[in-house]
XYZ file of N, CA and C in Angstrom:
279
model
N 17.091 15.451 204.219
C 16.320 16.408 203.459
C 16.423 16.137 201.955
N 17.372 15.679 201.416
C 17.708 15.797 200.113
C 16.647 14.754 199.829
N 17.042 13.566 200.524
C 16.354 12.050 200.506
C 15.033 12.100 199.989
N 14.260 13.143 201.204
C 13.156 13.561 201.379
C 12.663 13.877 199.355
N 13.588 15.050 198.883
C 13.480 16.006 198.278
C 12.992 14.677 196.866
N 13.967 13.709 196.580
C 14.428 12.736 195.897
C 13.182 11.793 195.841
N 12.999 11.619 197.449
C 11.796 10.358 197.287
C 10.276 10.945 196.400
N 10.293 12.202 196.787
C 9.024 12.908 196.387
C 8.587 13.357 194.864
N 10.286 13.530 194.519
C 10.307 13.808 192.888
C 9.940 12.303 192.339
N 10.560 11.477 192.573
C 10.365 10.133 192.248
C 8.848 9.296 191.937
N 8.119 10.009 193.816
C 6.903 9.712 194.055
C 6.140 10.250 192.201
N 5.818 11.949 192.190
C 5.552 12.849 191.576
C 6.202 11.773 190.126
N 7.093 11.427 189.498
C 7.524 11.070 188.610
C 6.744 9.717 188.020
N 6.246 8.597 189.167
C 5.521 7.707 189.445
C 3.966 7.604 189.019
N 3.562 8.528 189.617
C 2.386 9.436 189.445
C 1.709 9.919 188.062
N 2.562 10.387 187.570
C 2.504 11.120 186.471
C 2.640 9.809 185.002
N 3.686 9.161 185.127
C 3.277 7.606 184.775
C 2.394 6.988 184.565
N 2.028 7.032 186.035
C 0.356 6.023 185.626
C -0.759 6.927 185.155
N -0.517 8.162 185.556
C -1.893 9.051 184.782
C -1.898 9.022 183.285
N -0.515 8.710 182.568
C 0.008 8.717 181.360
C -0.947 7.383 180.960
N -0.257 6.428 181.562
C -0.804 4.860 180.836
C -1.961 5.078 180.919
N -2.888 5.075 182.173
C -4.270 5.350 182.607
C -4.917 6.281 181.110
N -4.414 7.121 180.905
C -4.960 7.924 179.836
C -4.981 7.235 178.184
N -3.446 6.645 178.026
C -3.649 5.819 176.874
C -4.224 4.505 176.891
N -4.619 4.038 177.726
C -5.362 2.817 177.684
C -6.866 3.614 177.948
N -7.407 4.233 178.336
C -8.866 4.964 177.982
C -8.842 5.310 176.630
N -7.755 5.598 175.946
C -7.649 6.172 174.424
C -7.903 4.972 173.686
N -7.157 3.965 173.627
C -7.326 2.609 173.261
C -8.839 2.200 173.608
N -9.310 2.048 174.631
C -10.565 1.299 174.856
C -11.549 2.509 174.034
N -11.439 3.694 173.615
C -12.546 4.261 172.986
C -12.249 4.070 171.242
N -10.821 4.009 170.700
C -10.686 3.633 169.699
C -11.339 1.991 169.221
N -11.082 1.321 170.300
C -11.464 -0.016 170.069
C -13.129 0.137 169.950
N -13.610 0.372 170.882
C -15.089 0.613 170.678
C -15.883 1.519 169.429
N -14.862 2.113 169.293
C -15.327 2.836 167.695
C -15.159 2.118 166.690
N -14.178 1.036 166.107
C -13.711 0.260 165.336
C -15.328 -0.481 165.920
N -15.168 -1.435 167.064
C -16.431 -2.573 166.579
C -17.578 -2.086 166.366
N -18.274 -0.106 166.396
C -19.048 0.097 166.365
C -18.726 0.110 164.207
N -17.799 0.551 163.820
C -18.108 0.487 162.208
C -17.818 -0.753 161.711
N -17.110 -1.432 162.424
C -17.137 -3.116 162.270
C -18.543 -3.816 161.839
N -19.460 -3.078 162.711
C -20.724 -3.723 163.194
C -21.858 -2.820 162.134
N -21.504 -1.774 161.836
C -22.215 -1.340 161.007
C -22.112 -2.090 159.048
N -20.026 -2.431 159.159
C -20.157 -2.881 157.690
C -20.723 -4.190 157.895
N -20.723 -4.771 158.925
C -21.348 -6.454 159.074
C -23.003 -6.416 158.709
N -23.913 -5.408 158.838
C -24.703 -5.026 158.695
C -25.099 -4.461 157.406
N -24.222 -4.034 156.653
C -25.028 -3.546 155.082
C -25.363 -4.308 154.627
N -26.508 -3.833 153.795
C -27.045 -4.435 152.924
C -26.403 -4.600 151.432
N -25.557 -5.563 150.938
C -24.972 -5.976 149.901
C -25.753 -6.247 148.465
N -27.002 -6.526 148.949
C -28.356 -6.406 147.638
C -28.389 -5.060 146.691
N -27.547 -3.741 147.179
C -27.960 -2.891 146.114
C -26.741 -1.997 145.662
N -25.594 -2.677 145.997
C -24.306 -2.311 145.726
C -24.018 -3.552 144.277
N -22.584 -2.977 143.731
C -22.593 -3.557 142.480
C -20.688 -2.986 142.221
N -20.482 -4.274 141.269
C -18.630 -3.418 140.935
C -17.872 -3.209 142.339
N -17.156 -2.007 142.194
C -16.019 -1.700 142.925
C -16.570 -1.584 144.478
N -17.997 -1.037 144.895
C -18.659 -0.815 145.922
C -18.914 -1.953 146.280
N -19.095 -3.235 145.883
C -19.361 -4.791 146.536
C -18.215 -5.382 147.007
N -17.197 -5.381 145.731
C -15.869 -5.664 146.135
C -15.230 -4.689 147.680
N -15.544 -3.530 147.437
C -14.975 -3.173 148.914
C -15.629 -4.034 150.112
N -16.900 -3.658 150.269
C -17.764 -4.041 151.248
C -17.563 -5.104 151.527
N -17.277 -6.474 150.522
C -16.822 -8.086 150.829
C -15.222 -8.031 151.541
N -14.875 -7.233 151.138
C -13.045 -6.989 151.993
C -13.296 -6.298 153.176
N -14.108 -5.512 153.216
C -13.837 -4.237 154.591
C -14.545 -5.989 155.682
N -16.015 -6.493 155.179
C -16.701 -7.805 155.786
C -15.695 -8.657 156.565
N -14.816 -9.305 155.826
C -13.458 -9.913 155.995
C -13.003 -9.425 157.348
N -12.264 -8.527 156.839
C -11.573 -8.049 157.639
C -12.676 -7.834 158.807
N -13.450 -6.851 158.888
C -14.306 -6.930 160.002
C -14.532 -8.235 160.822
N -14.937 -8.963 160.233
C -15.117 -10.331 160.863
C -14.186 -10.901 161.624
N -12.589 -10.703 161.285
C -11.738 -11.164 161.747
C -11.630 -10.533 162.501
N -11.326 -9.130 162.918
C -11.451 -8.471 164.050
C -12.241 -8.595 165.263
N -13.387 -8.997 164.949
C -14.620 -9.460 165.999
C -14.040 -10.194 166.342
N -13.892 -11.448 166.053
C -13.317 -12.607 166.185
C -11.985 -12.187 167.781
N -11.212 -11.705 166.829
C -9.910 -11.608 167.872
C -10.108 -10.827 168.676
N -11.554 -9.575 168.532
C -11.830 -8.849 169.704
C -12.744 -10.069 171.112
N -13.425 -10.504 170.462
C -14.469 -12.278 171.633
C -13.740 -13.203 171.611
N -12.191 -13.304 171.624
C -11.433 -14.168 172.189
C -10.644 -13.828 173.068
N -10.505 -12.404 172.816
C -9.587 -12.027 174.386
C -9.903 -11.268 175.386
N -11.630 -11.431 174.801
C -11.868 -10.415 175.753
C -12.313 -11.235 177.320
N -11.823 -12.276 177.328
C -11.832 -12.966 178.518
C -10.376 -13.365 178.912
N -9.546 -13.032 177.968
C -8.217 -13.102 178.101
C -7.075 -12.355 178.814
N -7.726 -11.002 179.105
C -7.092 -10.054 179.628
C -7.835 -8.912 180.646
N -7.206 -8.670 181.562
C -8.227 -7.714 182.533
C -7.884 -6.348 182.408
N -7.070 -5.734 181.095
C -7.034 -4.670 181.080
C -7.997 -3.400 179.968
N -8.598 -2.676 180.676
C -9.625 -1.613 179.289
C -8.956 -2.005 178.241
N -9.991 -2.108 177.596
C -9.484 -1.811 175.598
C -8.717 -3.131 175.129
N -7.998 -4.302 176.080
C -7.238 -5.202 175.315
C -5.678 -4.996 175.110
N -5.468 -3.576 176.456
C -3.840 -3.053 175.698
C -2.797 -3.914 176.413
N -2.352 -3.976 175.889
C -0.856 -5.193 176.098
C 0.309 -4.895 177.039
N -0.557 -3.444 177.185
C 0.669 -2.634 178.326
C 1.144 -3.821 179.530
N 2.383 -3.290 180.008
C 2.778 -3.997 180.992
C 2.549 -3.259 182.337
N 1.854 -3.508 183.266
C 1.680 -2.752 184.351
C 2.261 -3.388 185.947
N 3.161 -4.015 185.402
C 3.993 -4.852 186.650
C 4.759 -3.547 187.475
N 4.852 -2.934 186.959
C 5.798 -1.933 187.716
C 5.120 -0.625 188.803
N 3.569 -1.020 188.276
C 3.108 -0.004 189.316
C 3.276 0.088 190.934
N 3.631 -0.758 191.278
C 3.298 -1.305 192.813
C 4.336 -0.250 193.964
């Protein structure tokens, strides 16, 4: 009975685990998709009517954007998990 009592908390403990990860890796894959959606919007301005401190950002935020794309279409054949998360999921089984 106890065994019983033990295996079930365990089960329940298990459970609750993966609904955890399951949930932060949906959190991750919608953060990620929000990033390449403003990624994709600064890749997209128009730099013709900005000037000074507003060009200088926009050429850095570009940068950076770019590089992100980049490392987002290189792994995204790299890994079979939502969003790109690095989680370790060896232990579900």
């Amino acid at each position: 009975m106890l065994d019983e009592l033990r295996l079930e908390k365990l089960h329940a403990k298990e459970e609750k685990e993966r609904k955890r990860t399951e949930a932060m890796q949906q959190w991750q894959a919608k953060m990620d998709s929000e990033q390449a959606k403003e990624d994709r919007k600064i890749m997209e301005k128009d730099l013709s009517t900005l000037s000074g401190h507003q060009l200088q950002y926009y050429l850095q935020r570009m940068q950076i954007a770019a590089a992100q794309l980049k490392i987002r279409s290189s792994s995204e054949g790299d890994d079979d998990k939502p969003g790109g998360s690095n989680m370790d999921e060896s232990d579900d089984e």
